[in-house]
PDB file of C-alpha atoms in Angstrom:
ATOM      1  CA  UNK Y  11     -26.527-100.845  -5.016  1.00  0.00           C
ATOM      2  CA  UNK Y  12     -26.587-100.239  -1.448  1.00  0.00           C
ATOM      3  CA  UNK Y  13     -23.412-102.242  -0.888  1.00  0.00           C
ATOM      4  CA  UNK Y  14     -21.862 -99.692  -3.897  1.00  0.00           C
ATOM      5  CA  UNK Y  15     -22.518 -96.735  -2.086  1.00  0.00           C
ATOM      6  CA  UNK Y  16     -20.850 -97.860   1.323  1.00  0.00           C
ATOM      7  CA  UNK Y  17     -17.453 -98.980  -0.494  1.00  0.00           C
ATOM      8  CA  UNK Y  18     -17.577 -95.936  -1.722  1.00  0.00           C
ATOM      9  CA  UNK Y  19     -18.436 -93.793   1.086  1.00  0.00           C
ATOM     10  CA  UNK Y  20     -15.356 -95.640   2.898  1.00  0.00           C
ATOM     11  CA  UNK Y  21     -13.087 -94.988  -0.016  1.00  0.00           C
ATOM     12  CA  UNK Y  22     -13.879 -91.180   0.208  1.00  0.00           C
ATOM     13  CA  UNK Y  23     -13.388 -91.168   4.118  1.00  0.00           C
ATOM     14  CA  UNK Y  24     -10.183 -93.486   4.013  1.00  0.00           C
ATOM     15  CA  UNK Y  25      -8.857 -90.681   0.910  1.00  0.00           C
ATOM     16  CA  UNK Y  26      -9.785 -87.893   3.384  1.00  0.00           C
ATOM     17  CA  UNK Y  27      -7.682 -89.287   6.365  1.00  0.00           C
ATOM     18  CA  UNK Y  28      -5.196 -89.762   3.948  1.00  0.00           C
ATOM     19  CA  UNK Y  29      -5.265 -86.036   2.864  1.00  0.00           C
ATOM     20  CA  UNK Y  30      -5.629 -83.947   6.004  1.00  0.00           C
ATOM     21  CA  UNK Y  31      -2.315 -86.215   7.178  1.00  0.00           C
ATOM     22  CA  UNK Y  32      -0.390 -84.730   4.894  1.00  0.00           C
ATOM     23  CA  UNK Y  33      -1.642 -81.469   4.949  1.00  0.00           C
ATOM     24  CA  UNK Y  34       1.403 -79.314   5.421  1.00  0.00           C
ATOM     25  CA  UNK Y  35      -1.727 -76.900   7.077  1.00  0.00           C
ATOM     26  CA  UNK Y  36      -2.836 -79.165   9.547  1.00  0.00           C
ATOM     27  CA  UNK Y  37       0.221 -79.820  10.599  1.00  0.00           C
ATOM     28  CA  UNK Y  38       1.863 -76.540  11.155  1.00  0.00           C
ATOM     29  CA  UNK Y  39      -1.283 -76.339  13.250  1.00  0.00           C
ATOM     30  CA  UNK Y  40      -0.772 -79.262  15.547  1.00  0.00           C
ATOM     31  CA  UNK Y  41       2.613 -77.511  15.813  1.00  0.00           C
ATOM     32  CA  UNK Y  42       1.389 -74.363  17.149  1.00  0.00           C
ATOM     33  CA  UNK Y  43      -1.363 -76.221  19.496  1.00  0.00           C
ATOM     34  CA  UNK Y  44       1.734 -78.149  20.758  1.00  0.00           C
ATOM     35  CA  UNK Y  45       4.033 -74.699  21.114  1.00  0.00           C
ATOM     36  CA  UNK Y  46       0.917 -73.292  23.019  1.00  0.00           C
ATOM     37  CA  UNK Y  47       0.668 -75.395  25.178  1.00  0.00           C
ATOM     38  CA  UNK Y  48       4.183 -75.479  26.296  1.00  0.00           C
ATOM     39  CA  UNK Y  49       4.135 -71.714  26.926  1.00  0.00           C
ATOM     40  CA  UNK Y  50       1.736 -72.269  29.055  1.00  0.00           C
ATOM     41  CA  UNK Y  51       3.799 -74.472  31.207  1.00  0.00           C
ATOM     42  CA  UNK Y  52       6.961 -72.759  31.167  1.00  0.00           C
ATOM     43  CA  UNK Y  53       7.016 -69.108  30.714  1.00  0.00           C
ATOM     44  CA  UNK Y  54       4.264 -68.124  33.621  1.00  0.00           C
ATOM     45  CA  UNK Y  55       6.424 -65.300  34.465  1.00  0.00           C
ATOM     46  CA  UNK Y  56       6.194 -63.653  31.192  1.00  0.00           C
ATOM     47  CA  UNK Y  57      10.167 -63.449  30.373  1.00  0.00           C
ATOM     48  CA  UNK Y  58      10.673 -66.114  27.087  1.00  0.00           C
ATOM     49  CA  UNK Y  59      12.957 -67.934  28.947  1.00  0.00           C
ATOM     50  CA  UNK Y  60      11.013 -69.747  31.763  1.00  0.00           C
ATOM     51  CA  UNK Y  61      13.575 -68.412  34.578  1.00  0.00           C
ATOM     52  CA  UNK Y  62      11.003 -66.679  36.783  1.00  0.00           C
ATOM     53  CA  UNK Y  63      12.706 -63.346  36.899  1.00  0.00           C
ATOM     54  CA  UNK Y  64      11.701 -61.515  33.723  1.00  0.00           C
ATOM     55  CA  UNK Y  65      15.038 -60.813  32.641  1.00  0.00           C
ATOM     56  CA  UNK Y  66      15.414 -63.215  29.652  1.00  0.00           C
ATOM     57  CA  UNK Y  67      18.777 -64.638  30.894  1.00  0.00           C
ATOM     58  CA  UNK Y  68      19.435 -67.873  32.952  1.00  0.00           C
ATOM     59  CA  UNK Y  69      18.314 -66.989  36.051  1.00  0.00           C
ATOM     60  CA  UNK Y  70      20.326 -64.242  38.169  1.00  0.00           C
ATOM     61  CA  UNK Y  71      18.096 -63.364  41.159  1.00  0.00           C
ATOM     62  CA  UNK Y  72      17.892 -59.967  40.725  1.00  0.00           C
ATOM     63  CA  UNK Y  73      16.481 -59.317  37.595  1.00  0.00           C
ATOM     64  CA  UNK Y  74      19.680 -57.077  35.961  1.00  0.00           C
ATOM     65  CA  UNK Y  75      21.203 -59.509  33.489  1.00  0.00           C
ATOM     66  CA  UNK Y  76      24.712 -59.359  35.403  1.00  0.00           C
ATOM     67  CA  UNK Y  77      26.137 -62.182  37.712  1.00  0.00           C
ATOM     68  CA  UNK Y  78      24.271 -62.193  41.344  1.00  0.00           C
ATOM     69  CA  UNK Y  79      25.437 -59.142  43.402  1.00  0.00           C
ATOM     70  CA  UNK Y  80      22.726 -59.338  45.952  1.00  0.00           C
ATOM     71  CA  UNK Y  81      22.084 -55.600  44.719  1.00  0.00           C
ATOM     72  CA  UNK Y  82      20.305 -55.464  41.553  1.00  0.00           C
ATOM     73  CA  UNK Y  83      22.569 -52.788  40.193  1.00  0.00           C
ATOM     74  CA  UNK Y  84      24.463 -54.574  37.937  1.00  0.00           C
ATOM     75  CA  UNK Y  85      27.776 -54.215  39.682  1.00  0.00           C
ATOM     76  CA  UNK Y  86      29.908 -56.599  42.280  1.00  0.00           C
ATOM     77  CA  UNK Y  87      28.802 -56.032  45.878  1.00  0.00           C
ATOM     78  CA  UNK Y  88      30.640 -53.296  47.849  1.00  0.00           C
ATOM     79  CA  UNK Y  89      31.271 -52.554  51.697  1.00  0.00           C
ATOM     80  CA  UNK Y  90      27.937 -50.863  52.063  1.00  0.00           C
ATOM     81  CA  UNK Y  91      25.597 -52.082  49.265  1.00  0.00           C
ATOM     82  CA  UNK Y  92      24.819 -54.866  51.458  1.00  0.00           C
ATOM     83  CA  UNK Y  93      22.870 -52.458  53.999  1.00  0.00           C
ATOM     84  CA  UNK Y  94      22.664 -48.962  52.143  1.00  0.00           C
ATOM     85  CA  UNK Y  95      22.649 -49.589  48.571  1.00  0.00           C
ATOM     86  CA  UNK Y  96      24.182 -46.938  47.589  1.00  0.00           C
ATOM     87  CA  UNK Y  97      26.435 -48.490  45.517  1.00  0.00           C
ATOM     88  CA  UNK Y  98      29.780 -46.918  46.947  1.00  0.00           C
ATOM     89  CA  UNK Y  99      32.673 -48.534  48.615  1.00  0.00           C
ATOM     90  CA  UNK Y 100      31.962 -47.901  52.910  1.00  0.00           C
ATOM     91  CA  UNK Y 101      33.539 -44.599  53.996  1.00  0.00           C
ATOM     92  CA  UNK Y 102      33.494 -44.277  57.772  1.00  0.00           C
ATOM     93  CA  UNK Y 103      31.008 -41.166  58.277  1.00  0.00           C
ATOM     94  CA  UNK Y 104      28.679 -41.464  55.296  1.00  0.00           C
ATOM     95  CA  UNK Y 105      29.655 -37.945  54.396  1.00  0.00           C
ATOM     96  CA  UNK Y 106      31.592 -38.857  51.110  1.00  0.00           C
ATOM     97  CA  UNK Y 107      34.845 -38.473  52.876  1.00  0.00           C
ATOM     98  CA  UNK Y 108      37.086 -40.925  54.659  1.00  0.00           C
ATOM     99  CA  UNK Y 109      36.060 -40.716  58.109  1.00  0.00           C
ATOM    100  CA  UNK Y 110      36.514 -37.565  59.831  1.00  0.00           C
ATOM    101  CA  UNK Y 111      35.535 -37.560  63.620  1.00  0.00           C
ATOM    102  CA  UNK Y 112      32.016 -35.475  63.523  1.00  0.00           C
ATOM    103  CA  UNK Y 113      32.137 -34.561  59.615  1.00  0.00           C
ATOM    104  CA  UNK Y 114      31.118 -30.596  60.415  1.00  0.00           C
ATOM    105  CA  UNK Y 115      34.211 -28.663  58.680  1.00  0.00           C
ATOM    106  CA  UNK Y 116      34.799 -26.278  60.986  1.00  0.00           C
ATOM    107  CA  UNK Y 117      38.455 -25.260  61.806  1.00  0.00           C
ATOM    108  CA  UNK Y 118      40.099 -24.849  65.245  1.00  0.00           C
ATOM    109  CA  UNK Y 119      37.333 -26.038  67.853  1.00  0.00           C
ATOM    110  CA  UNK Y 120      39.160 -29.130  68.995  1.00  0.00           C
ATOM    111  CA  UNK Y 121      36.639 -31.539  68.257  1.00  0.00           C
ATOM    112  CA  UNK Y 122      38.262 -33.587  65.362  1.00  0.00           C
ATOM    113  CA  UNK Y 123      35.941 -32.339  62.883  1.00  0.00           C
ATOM    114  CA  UNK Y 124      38.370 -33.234  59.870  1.00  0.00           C
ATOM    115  CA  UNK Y 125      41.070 -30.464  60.597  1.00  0.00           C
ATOM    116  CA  UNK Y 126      44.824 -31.064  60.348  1.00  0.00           C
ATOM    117  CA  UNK Y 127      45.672 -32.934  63.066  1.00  0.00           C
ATOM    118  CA  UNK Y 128      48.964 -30.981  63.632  1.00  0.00           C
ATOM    119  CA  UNK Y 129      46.647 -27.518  63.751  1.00  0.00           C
ATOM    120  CA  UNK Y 130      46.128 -27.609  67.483  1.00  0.00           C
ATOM    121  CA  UNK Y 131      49.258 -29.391  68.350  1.00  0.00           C
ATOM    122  CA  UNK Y 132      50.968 -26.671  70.989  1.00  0.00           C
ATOM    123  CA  UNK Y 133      54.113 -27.970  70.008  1.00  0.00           C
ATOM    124  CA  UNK Y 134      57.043 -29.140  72.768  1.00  0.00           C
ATOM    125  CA  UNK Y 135      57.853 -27.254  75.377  1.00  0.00           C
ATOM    126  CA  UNK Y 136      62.097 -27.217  75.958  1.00  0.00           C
ATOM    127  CA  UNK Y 137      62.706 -24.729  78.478  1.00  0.00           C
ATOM    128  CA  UNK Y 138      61.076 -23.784  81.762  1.00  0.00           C
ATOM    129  CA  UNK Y 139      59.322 -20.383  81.328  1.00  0.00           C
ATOM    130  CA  UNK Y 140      57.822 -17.634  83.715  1.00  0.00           C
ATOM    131  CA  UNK Y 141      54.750 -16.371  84.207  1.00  0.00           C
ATOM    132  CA  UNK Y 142      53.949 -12.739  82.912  1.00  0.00           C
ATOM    133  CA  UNK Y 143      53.374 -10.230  85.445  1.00  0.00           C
ATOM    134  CA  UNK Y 144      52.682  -6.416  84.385  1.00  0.00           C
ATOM    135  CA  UNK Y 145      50.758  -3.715  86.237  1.00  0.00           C
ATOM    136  CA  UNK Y 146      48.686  -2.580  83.628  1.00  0.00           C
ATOM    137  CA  UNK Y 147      47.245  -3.216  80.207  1.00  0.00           C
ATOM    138  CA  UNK Y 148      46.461  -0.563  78.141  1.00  0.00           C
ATOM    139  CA  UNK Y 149      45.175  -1.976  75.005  1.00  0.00           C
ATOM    140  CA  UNK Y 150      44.940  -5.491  73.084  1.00  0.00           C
ATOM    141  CA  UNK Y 151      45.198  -5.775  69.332  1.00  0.00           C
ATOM    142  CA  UNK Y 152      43.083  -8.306  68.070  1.00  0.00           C
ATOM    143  CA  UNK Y 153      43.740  -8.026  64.547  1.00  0.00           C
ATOM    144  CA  UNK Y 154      46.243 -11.250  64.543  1.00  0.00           C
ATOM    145  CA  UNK Y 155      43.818 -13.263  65.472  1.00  0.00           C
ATOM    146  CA  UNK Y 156      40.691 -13.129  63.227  1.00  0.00           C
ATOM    147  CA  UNK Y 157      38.635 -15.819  64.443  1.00  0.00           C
ATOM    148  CA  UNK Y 158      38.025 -13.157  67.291  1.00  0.00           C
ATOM    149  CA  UNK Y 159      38.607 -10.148  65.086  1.00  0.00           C
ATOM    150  CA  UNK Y 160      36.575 -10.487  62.326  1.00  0.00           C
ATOM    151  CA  UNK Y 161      33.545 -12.554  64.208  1.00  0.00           C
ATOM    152  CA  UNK Y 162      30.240 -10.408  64.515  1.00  0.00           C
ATOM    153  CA  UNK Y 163      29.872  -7.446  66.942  1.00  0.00           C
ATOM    154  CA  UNK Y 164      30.311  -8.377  70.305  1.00  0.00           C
ATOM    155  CA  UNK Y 165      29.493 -11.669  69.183  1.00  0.00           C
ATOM    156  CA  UNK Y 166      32.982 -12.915  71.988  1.00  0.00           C
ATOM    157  CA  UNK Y 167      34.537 -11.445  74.888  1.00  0.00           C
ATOM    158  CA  UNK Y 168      38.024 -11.851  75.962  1.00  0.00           C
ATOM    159  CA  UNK Y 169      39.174 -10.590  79.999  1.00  0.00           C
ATOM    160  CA  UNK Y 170      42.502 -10.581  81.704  1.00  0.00           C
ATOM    161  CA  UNK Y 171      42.583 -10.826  85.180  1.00  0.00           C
ATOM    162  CA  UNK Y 172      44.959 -11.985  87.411  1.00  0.00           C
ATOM    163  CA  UNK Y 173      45.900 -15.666  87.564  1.00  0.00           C
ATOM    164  CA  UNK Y 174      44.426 -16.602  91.295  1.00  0.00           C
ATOM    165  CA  UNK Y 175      41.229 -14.857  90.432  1.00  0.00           C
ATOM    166  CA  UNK Y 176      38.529 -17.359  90.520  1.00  0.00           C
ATOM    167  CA  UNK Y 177      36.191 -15.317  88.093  1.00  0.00           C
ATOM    168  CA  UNK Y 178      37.455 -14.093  85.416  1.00  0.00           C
ATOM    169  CA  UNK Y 179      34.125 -12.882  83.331  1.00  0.00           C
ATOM    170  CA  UNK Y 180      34.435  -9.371  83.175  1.00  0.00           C
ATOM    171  CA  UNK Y 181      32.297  -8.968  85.817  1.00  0.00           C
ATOM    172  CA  UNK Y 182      35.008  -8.717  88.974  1.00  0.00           C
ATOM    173  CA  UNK Y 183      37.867  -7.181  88.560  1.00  0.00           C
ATOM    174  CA  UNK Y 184      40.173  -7.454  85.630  1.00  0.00           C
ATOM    175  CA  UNK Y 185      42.793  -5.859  83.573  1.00  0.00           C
ATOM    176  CA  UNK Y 186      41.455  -5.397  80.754  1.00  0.00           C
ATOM    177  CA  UNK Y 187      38.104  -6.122  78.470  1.00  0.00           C
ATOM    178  CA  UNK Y 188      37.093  -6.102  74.721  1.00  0.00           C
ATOM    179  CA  UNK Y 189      34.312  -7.709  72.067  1.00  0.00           C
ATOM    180  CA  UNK Y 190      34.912  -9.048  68.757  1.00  0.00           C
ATOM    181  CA  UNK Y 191      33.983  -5.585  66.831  1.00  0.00           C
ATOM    182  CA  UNK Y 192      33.440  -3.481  69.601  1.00  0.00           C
ATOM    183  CA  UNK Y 193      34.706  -1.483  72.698  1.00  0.00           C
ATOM    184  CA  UNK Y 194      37.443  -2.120  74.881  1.00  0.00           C
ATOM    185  CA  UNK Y 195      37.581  -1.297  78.336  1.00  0.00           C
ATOM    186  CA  UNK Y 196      40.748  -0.762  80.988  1.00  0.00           C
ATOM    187  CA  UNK Y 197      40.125  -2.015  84.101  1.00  0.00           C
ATOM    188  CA  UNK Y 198      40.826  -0.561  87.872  1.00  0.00           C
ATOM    189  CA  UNK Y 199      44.850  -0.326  88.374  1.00  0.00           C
ATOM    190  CA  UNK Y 200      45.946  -2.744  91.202  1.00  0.00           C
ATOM    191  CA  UNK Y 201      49.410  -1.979  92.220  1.00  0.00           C
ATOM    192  CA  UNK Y 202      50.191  -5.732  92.319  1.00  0.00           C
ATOM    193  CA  UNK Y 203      52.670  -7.424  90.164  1.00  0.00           C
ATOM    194  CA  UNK Y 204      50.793 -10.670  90.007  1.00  0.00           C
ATOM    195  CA  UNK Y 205      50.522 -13.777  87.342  1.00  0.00           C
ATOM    196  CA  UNK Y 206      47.793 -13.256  84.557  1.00  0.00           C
ATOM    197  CA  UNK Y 207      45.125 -15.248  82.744  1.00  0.00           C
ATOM    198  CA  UNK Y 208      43.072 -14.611  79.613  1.00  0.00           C
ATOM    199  CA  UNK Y 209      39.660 -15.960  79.084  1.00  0.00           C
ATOM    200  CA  UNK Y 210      37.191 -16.120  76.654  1.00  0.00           C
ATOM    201  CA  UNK Y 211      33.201 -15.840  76.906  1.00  0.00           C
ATOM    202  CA  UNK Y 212      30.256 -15.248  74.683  1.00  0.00           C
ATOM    203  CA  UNK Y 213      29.410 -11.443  74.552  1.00  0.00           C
ATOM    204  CA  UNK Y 214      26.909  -9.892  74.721  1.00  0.00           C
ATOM    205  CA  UNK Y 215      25.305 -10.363  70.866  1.00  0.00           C
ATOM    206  CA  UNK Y 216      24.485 -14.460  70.840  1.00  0.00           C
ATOM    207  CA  UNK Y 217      25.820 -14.979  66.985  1.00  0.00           C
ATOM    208  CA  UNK Y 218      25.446 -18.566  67.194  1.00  0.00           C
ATOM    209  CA  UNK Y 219      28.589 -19.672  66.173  1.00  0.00           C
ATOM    210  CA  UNK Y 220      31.602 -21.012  68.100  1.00  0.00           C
ATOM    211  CA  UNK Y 221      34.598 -19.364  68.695  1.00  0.00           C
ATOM    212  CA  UNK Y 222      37.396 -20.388  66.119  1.00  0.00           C
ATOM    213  CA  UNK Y 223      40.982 -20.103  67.619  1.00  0.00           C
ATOM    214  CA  UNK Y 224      44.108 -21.959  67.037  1.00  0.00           C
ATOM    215  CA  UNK Y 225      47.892 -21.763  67.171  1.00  0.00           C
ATOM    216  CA  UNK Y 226      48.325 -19.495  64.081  1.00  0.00           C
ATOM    217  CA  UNK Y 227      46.338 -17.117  65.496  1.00  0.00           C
ATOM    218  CA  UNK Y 228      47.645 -14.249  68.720  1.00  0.00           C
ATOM    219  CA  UNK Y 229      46.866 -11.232  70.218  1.00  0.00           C
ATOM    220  CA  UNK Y 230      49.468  -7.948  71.353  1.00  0.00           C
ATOM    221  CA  UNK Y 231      49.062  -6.569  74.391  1.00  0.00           C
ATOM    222  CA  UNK Y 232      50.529  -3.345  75.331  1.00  0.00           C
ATOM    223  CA  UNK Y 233      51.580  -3.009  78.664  1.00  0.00           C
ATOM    224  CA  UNK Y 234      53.143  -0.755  81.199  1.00  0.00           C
ATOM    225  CA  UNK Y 235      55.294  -2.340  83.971  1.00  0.00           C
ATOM    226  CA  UNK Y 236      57.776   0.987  85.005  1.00  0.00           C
ATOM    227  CA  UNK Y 237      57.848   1.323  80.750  1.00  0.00           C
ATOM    228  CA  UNK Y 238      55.813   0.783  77.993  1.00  0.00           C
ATOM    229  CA  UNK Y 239      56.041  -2.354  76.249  1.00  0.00           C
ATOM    230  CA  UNK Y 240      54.209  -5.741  74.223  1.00  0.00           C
ATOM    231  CA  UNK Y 241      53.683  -8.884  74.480  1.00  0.00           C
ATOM    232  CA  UNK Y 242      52.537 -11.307  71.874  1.00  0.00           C
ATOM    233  CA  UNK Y 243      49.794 -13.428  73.306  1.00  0.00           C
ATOM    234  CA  UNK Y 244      50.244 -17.137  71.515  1.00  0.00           C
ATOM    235  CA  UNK Y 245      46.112 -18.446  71.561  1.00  0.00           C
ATOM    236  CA  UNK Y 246      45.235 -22.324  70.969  1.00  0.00           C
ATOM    237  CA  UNK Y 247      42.347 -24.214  69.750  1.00  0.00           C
ATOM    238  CA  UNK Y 248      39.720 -23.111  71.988  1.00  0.00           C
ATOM    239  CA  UNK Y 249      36.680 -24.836  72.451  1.00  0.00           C
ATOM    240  CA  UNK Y 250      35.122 -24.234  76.135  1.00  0.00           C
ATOM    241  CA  UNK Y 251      34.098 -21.000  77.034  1.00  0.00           C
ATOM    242  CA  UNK Y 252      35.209 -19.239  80.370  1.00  0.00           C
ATOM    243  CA  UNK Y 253      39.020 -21.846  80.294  1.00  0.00           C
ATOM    244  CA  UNK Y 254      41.629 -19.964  81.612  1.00  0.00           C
ATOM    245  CA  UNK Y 255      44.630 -19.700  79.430  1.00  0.00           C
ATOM    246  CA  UNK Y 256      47.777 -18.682  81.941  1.00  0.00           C
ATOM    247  CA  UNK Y 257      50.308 -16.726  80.339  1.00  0.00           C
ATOM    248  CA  UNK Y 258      54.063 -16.675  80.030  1.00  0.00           C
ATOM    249  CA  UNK Y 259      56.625 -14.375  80.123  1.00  0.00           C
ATOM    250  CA  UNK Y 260      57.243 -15.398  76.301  1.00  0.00           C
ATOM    251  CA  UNK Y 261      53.531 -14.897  75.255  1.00  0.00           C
ATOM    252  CA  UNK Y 262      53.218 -18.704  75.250  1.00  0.00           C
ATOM    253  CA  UNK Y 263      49.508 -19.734  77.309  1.00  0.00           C
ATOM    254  CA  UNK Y 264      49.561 -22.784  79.414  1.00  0.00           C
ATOM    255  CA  UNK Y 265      46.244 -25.002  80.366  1.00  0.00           C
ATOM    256  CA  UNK Y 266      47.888 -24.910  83.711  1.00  0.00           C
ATOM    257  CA  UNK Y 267      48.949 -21.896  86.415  1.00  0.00           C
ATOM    258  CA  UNK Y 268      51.904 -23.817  87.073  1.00  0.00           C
ATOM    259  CA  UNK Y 269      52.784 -23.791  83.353  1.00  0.00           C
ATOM    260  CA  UNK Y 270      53.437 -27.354  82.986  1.00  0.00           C
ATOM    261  CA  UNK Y 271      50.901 -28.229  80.092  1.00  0.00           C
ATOM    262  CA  UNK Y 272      51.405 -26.463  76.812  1.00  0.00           C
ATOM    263  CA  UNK Y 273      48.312 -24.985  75.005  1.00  0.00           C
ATOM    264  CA  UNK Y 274      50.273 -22.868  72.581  1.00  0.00           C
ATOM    265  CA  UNK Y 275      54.012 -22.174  72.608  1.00  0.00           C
ATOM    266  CA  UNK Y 276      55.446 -19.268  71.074  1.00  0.00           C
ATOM    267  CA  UNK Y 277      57.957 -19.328  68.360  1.00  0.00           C
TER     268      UNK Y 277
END
C-alpha cells in the first residue's frame, strides 16, 4: 500500500512537470523575466534604443536625431556655431550685416561706420587753385548744409578767420560767427586782404551728437571785396572739432594752407 501511494505520488509530480512545460502561461512568463532583464542591461539611459543619448536613434552625440553637427540644432555646422551658436553663417561685426568698420550708422563722420565709401571721397584735384581772400563777410547761409542747419540750437559753431591765425574759436578775432539755429555775428573789419579758414566747434548747447558733414553738403557766403558778391563754401566729412578747412578761390576747402590736399572740391 505504501509502495502504491509513492508510484503514484511520482506519477502526479512527473504529469505536473510535464504540464507547467507546456504551459503557453509559463512560458510567455519566462519570456518577459528574460525581456526584463535585458532592459536592465541595455537601456540605462531611458531612450529604447540603448544609445546613451535619449534620442531613440543610433547614436548622434547631440541628442537631435540629425547627423553630428557639434551643435545640437539639427543643422550642418556654420562659421560661428562652433563658438556662438547662433546658428548663422559668421558676419564680420556680429551686427547682422557684413562687416562694417564700427557698425554705428551714422553718415558723414569719417569713421567707416558702414557709409558709402565714395561719400567722403573729395574727388581729384586737376588744376592749381587760389586761396580766397575778401575783406569782409557779411552773412553765411547755412541752409545747404543741414547737418549744421537743422542740428539743435547752438548745438555747433562755425568761425572764419584768417588763414595764419592760430585760433580760430570765436574767441580772437574772426570774420564772421554763427550756431546751428541761432545768431550770427560779424566780426571787427581788418583792412587786410588775407587767406581764410573755416572751422568748426561745439557751441554753446552740448547736444551730444557729432557733427554730420560731407561733400554734398556747402555753405554761401556773402562777401564784400570793393563789391558785393558769394562764394559757395564746398564742406567735407568732418569729424574733429576745431580742423581748419582753408578755402579756395573756387569754394573748394583744402586740409592744407598750401592747398595741396583736397578735402572737398567744388564742382
Amino acid at each position: 500500500m505504501r509502495d502504491f501511494a509513492l508510484l503514484l505520488a511520482l506519477t502526479g509530480l512527473a504529469s505536473a512537470v510535464a504540464c507547467t512545460r507546456d504551459n503557453p502561461a509559463f512560458d510567455a512568463w519566462l519570456d518577459a523575466d528574460a525581456a526584463s532583464e535585458t532592459h536592465d542591461l541595455t537601456t540605462a539611459s531611458g531612450d529604447g534604443d540603448g544609445d546613451g543619448d535619449g534620442d531613440g536613434d543610433p547614436s548622434g552625440g547631440d541628442g537631435d536625431g540629425e547627423p553630428v553637427t557639434g551643435d545640437g540644432d539639427g543643422e550642418p555646422m556654420t562659421e560661428d556655431t562652433e563658438s556662438g551658436g547662433d546658428g548663422d553663417p559668421g558676419t564680420g561685426d556680429g551686427d547682422g550685416d557684413p562687416g562694417t568698420g564700427d557698425g554705428d550708422g551714422d553718415p558723414g563722420t569719417g569713421d567707416g561706420d558702414g557709409d558709402d565709401p565714395g561719400l567722403c571721397d573729395p574727388g581729384v584735384l586737376n588744376n592749381e587753385t587760389t586761396a580766397f581772400m575778401t575783406l569782409k563777410i557779411d552773412e553765411v547761409d547755412t541752409s545747404p548744409a543741414p547737418g549744421f542747419a537743422l542740428a539743435p540750437h547752438e548745438c555747433y559753431m562755425f568761425v572764419i578767420c584768417r588763414a595764419a591765425q592760430v585760433e580760430c574759436d570765436g574767441e580772437g578775432l574772426y570774420l564772421i560767427k554763427g550756431y546751428s539755429d541761432g545768431d550770427t555775428s560779424v566780426g571787427l573789419n581788418i583792412n587786410l586782404l588775407a587767406p581764410l579758414q573755416i572751422q568748426f566747434h561745439p557751441g554753446p548747447m552740448d547736444c551730444g551728437q557729432p557733427l554730420q558733414l560731407d561733400p554734398s553738403q556747402s555753405f554761401i557766403a556773402h562777401y564784400w571785396d570793393g563789391q558785393w558778391g558769394s562764394l559757395e563754401i564746398s564742406l567735407p566729412c568732418y569729424d574733429q572739432y576745431g580742423t581748419p578747412l582753408y578755402i579756395a578761390a573756387d569754394g573748394s576747402t583744402f586740409w592744407d594752407p598750401d592747398l595741396n590736399d583736397p578735402a572737398a572740391l567744388s564742382d
